[in-house]
Coordinates of C-alpha atoms and ligand atoms in Angstrom, one line a residue:
X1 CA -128.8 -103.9 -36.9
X2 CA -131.4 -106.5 -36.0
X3 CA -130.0 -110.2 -35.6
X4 CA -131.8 -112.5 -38.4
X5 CA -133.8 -114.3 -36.0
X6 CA -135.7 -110.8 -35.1
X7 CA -135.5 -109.6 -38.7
X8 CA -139.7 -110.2 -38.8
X9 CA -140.7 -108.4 -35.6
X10 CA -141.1 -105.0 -34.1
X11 CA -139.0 -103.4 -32.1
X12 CA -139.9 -100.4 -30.6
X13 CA -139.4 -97.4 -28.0
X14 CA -141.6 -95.1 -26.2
X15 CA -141.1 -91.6 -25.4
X16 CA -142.9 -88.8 -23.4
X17 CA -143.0 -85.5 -24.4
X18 CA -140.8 -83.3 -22.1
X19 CA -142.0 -80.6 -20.4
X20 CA -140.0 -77.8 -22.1
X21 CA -138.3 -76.7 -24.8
X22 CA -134.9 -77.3 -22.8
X23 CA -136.1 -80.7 -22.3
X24 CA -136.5 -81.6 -25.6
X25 CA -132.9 -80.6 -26.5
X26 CA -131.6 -83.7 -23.4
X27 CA -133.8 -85.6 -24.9
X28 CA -132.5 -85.7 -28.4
X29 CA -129.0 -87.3 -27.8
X30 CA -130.8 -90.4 -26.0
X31 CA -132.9 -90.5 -29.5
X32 CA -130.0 -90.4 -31.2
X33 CA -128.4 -93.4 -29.2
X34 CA -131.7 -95.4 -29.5
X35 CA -132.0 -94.5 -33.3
X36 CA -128.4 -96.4 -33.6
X37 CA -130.3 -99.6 -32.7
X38 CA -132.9 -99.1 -35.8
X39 CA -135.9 -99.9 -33.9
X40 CA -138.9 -100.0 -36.3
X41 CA -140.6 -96.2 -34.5
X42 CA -140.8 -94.1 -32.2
X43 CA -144.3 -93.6 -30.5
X44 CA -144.5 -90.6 -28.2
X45 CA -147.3 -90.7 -25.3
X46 CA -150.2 -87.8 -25.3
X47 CA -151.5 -86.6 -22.3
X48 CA -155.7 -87.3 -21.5
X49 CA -157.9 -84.5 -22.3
X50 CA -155.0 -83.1 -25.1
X51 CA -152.8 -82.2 -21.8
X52 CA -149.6 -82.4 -24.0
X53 CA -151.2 -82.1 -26.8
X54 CA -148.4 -79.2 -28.0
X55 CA -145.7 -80.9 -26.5
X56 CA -146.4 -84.3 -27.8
X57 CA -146.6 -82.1 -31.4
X58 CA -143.2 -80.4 -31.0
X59 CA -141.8 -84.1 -30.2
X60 CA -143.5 -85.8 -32.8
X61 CA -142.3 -82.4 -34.9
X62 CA -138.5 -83.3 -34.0
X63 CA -138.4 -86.8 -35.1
X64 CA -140.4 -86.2 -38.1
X65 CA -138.2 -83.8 -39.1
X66 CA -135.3 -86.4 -38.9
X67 CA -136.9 -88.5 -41.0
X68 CA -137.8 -91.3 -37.9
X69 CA -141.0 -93.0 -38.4
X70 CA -143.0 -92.0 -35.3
X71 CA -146.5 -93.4 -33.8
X72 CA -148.1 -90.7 -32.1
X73 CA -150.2 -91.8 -29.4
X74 CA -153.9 -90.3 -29.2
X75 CA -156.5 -90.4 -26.5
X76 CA -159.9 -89.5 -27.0
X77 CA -161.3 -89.2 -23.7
X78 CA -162.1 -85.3 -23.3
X79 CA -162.0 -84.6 -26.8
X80 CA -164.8 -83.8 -29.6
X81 CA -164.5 -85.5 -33.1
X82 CA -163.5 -82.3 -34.4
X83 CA -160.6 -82.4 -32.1
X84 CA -159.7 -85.7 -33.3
X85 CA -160.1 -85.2 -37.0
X86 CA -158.2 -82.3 -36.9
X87 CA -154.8 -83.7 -35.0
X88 CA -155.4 -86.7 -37.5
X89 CA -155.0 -84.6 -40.6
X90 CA -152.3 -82.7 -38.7
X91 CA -150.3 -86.4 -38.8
X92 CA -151.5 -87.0 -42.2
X93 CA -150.0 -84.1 -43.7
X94 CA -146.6 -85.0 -42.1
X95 CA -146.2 -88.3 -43.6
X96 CA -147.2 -90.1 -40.3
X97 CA -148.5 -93.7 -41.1
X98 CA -149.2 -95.4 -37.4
X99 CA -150.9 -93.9 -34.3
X100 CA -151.6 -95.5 -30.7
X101 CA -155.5 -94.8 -30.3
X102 CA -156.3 -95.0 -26.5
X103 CA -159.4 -93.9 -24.4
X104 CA -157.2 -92.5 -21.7
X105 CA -157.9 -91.4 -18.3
X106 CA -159.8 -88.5 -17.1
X107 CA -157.5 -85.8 -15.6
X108 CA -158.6 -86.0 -12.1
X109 CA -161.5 -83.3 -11.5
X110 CA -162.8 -83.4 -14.5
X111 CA -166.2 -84.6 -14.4
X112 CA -168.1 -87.5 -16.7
X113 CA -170.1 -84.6 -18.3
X114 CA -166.6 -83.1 -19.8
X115 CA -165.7 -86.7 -21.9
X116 CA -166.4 -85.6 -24.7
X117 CA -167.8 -87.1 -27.8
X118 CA -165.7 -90.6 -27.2
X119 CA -165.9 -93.3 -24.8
X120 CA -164.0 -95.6 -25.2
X121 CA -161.3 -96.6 -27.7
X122 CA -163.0 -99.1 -30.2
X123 CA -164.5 -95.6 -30.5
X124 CA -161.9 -94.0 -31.6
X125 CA -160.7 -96.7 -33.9
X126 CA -163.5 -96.7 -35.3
X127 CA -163.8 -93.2 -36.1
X128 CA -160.1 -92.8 -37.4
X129 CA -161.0 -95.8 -39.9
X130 CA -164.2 -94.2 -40.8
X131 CA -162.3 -90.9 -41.3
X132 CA -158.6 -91.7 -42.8
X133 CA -159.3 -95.3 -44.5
X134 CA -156.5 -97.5 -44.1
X135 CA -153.9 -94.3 -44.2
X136 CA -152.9 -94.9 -40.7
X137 CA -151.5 -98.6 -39.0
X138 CA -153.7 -98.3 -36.0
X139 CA -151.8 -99.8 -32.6
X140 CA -154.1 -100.3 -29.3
X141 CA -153.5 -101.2 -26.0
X142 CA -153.7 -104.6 -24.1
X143 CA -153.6 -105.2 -20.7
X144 CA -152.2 -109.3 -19.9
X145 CA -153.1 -108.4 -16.1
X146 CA -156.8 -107.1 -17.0
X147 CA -157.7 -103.3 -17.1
X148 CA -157.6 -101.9 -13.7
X149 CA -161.0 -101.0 -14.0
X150 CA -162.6 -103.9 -15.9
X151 CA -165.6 -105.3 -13.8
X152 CA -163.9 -108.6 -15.2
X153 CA -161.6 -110.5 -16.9
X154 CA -163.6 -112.0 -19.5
X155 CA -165.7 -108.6 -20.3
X156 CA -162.0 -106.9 -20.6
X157 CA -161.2 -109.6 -23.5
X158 CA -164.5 -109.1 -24.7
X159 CA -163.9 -105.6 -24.9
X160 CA -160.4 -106.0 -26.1
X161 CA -161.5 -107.7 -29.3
X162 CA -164.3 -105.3 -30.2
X163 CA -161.8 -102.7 -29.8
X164 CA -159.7 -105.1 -32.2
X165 CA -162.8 -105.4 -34.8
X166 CA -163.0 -101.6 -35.4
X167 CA -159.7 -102.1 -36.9
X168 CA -157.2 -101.6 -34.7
X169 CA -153.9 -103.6 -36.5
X170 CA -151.8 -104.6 -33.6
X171 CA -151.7 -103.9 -30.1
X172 CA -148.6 -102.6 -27.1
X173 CA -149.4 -104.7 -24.0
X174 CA -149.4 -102.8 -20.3
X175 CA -146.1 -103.8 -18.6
X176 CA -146.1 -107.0 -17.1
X177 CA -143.2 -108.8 -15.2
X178 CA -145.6 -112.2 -14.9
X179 CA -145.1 -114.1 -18.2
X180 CA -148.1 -116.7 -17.5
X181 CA -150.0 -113.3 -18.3
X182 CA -148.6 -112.7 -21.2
X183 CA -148.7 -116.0 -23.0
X184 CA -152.5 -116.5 -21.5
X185 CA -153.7 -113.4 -22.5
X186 CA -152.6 -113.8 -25.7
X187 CA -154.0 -117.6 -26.3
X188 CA -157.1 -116.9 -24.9
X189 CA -157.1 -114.2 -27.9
X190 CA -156.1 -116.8 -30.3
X191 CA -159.5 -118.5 -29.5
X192 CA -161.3 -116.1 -29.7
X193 CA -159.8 -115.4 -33.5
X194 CA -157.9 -112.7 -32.4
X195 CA -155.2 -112.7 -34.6
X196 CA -153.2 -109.3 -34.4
X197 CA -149.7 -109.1 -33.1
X198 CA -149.8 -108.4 -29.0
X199 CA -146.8 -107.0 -28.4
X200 CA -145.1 -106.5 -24.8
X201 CA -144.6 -103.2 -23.3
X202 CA -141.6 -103.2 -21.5
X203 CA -140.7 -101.2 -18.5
X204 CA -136.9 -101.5 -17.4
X205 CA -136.5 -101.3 -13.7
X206 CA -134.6 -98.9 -12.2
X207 CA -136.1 -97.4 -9.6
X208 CA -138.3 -98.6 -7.2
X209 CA -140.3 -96.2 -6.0
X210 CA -141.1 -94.7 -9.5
X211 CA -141.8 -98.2 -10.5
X212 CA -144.3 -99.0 -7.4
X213 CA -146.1 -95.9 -7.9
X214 CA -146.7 -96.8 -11.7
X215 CA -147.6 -100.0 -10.6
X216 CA -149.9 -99.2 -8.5
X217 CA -151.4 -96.9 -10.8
X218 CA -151.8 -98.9 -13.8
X219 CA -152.6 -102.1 -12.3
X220 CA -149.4 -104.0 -13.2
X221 CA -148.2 -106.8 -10.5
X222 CA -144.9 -106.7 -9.4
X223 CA -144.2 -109.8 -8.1
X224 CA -143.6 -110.2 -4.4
X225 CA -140.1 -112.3 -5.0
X226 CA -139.1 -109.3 -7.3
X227 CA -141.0 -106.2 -4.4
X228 CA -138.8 -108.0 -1.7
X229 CA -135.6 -107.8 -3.3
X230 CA -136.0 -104.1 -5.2
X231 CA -136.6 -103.0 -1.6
X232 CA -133.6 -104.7 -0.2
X233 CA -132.1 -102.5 -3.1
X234 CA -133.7 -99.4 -2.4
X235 CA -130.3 -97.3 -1.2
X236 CA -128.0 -98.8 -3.8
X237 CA -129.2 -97.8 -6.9
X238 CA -126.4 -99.9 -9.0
X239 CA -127.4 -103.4 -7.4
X240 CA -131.1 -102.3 -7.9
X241 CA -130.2 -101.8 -12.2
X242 CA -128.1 -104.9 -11.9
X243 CA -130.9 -107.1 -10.6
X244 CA -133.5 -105.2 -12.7
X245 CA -131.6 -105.4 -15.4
X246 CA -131.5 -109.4 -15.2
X247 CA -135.1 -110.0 -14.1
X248 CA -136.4 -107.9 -17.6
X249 CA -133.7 -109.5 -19.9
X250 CA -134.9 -112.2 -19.1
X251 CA -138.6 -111.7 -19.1
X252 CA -137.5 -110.1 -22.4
X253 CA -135.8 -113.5 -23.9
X254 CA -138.9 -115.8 -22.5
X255 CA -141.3 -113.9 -24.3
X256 CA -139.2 -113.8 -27.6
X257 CA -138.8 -117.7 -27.5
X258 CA -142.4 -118.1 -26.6
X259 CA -143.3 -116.2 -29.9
X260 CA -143.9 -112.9 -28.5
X261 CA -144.0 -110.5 -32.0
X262 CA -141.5 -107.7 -31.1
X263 CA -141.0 -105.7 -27.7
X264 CA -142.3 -101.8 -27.5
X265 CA -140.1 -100.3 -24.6
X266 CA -141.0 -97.8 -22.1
X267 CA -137.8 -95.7 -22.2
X268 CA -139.1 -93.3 -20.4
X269 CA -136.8 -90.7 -21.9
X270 CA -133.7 -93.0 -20.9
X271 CA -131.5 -94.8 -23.9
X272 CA -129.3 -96.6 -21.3
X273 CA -131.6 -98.9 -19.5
X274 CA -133.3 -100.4 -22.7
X275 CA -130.4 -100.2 -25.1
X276 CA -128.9 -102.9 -22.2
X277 CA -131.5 -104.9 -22.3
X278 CA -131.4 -104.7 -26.6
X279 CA -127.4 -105.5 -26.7
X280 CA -127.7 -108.1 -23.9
X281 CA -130.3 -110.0 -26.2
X282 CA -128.5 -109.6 -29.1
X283 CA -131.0 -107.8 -31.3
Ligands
LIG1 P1 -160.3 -98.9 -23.5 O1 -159.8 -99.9 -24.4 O2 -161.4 -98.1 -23.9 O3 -160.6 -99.7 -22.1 C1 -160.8 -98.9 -20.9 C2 -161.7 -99.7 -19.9 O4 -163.0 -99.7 -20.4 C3 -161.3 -101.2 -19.8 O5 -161.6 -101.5 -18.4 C4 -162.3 -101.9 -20.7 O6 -162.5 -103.2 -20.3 C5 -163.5 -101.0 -20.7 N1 -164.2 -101.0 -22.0 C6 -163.6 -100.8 -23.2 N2 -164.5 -100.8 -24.2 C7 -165.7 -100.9 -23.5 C8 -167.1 -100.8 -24.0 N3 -167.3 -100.7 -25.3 N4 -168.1 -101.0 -23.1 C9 -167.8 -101.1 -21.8 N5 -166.5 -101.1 -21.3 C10 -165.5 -101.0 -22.1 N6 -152.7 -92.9 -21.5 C11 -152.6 -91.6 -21.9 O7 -153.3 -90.8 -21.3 N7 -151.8 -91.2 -22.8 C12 -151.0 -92.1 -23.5 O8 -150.2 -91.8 -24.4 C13 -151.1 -93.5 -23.1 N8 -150.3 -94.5 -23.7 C14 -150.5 -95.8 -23.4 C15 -149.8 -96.8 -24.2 C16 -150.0 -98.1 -23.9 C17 -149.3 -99.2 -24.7 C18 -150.9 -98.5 -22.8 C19 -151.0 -100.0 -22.5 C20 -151.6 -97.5 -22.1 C21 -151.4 -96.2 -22.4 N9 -152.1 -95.2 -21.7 C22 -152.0 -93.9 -22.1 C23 -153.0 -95.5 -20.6 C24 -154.5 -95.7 -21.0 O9 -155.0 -94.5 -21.6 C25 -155.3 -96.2 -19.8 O10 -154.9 -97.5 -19.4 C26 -156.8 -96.0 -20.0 O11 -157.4 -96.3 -18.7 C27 -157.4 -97.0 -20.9 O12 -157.2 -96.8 -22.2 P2 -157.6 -97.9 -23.3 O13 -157.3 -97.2 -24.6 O14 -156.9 -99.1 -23.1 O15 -159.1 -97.9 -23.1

C-alpha cells in the first residue's frame, strides 16, 4: 500500500515482452510480486518497426486478462497510419486507457525510405488524438540528459514541448543518475509553460556491463565516481547490488523530496531490484 505522502503520484513499472511463450510463464510470478506493491500500471516496451509487436500483445494480453491496468508502449517509426490505427483499436477494445507513444529507432539496416508514414512522435500523438479523442492518457518520453541525437539542447526542449502540445498528458524521463538533470530539465519546462508531470525513469543497477552498454546506447551519463566504483565491483556481483542499490535509493528519495511526480521503473523483467528500492523508501 502506498504511504500517504505518495498517495498523489505515480508509481510505476516497466516490462519487456519476453521472447517466448516459456518466458512469459518466469515472467508472471515477478508480476505477481510487483503487483503486491499496487503500482498505478504496467507499461510493456514495443520493439521499433512492430519488432515485438506479437509479443508485446500476448504480454499486454496476460495482464489484461488479470485485470492490471497496462500502458502499452507504441512506436511509430516503420509503421503506416493504418498500422497504427489498427493496434490502437486493438487496445481500445480491451479496456486499455494509457499508451507510451514514442518515434523509436530504426532497426539497424533499415533504410530512411522504410519509415513509414511517421516521423517523429508529436506525430504520433497527434494522430492517436485525432483518431481516439481523449480515450487514451497519452505518456511520452523525456530525456533530462538531451536526446542522443538532438543537434541541441534547446531544439530538444523545443521539440519536447511540441511533442507535449499534440497532447501528450505526461511524460517517463530516460534514466538518469545526475539529479541537476532532472530538476533542470524539468524547470526549464516550467518556463516554458510546460506543465505535465515528468516522471523519472529509473533503472536499478545491477550489472555493470549491461548497464554501460545501455548507457552508451541511450545517451544516459553514468557518472565517473559511480563508473569507478561499479568497476571495482565488476566480480562481486552482491557488493555491486549493495552499492547500486544505495546510489538509486537515494537518487530515488532526492527526486521525491524535490517534487519529482512519481517514479516509472525499468524492471527489466526483475521484481527484486525495484521492489528494494520501493520498501527501502517506504512507499
Ligand atoms: P522524438 O520525441 O520524436 O525525438 C527523437 C529525436 O528527434 C530527438 O532528438 C528530438 O529532439 C528530435 N525531434 C523530435 N521532434 C522533432 C521535430 N518535429 N523536428 C525535428 N526534430 C525532432 N524505444 C522503442 O523502440 N520501444 C519502446 O518501447 C521504447 N520505450 C521507451 C520508453 C521511454 C520512457 C523512453 C525514454 C524511451 C523509450 N524508447 C523505446 C526509446 C525511444 O524510442 C528512443 O529514444 C528514440 O530514439 C526516440 O523516441 P522519442 O519518442 O523520444 O522520439
Amino acid at each position: 500500500m502506498i504511504n500517504n505522502k505518495y498517495n498523489a503520484m505515480t508509481f510505476s513499472f516497466e516490462l519487456f515482452p519476453p521472447k517466448t511463450a516459456e518466458g512469459l510463464e518466469k515472467l508472471k510470478p515477478q508480476i505477481a510480486a510487483l503487483t503486491a506493491v499496487k503500482p498505478k500500471y504496467f507499461s510493456v516496451t514495443y520493439g521499433a518497426g512492430g519488432s515485438t509487436r506479437e509479443r508485446t500483445f500476448a504480454t499486454v494480453d496476460w495482464l489484461r486478462s488479470q485485470g492490471i491496468d497496462t500502458a502499452p508502449h507504441l512506436s511509430c517509426i516503420g509503421s503506416s497510419r493504418q498500422e497504427i490505427k489498427d493496434i490502437l483499436i486493438h487496445y481500445q477494445n480491451q479496456d486499455i486507457h494509457r499508451l507510451v507513444a514514442l518515434r523509436g529507432d530504426l532497426p539497424s539496416g533499415m533504410g530512411s525510405s522504410e519509415s513509414g508514414d511517421f516521423r517523429y512522435a508529436n506525430e504520433l500523438v497527434a494522430f492517436i488524438r485525432s483518431e481516439m479523442g481523449d480515450h487514451f492518457h497519452i505518456e511520452v518520453a523525456a530525456y533530462p540528459e538531451i536526446h542522443p541525437q538532438a543537434s541541441n539542447a534547446v531544439k530538444d526542449l523545443h521539440n519536447f514541448q511540441t511533442k507535449v502540445a499534440a497532447g501528450a498528458n505526461s511524460a517517463i524521463t530516460q534514466y538518469f543518475y545526475n539529479l541537476d538533470a532532472y530538476t533542470k530539465f524539468r524547470d526549464d519546462c516550467h518556463k516554458l509553460g510546460i506543465d505535465i508531470p515528468i516522471i523519472p525513469g529509473i533503472m536499478p543497477i545491477t550489472n555493470y556491463k549491461q548497464l554501460t552498454r545501455f548507457s552508451d546506447a541511450c545517451g544516459a551519463e553514468i557518472p565517473r565516481w559511480i563508473r569507478k566504483r561499479l568497476e571495482t565491483y565488476q566480480d562481486n556481483p552482491e557488493s555491486l547490488q549493495v552499492f547500486g542499490h544505495e546510489v538509486v535509493t537515494n537518487l530515488c528519495r532526492q527526486l521525491l523530496d524535490s517534487g519529482a511526480p512519481g517514479l516509472h521503473f525499468y524492471t527489466m523483467n526483475q521484481a527484486t531490484y525495484p521492489l528494494n528500492i520501493w520498501q527501502e523508501l517506504g512507499l
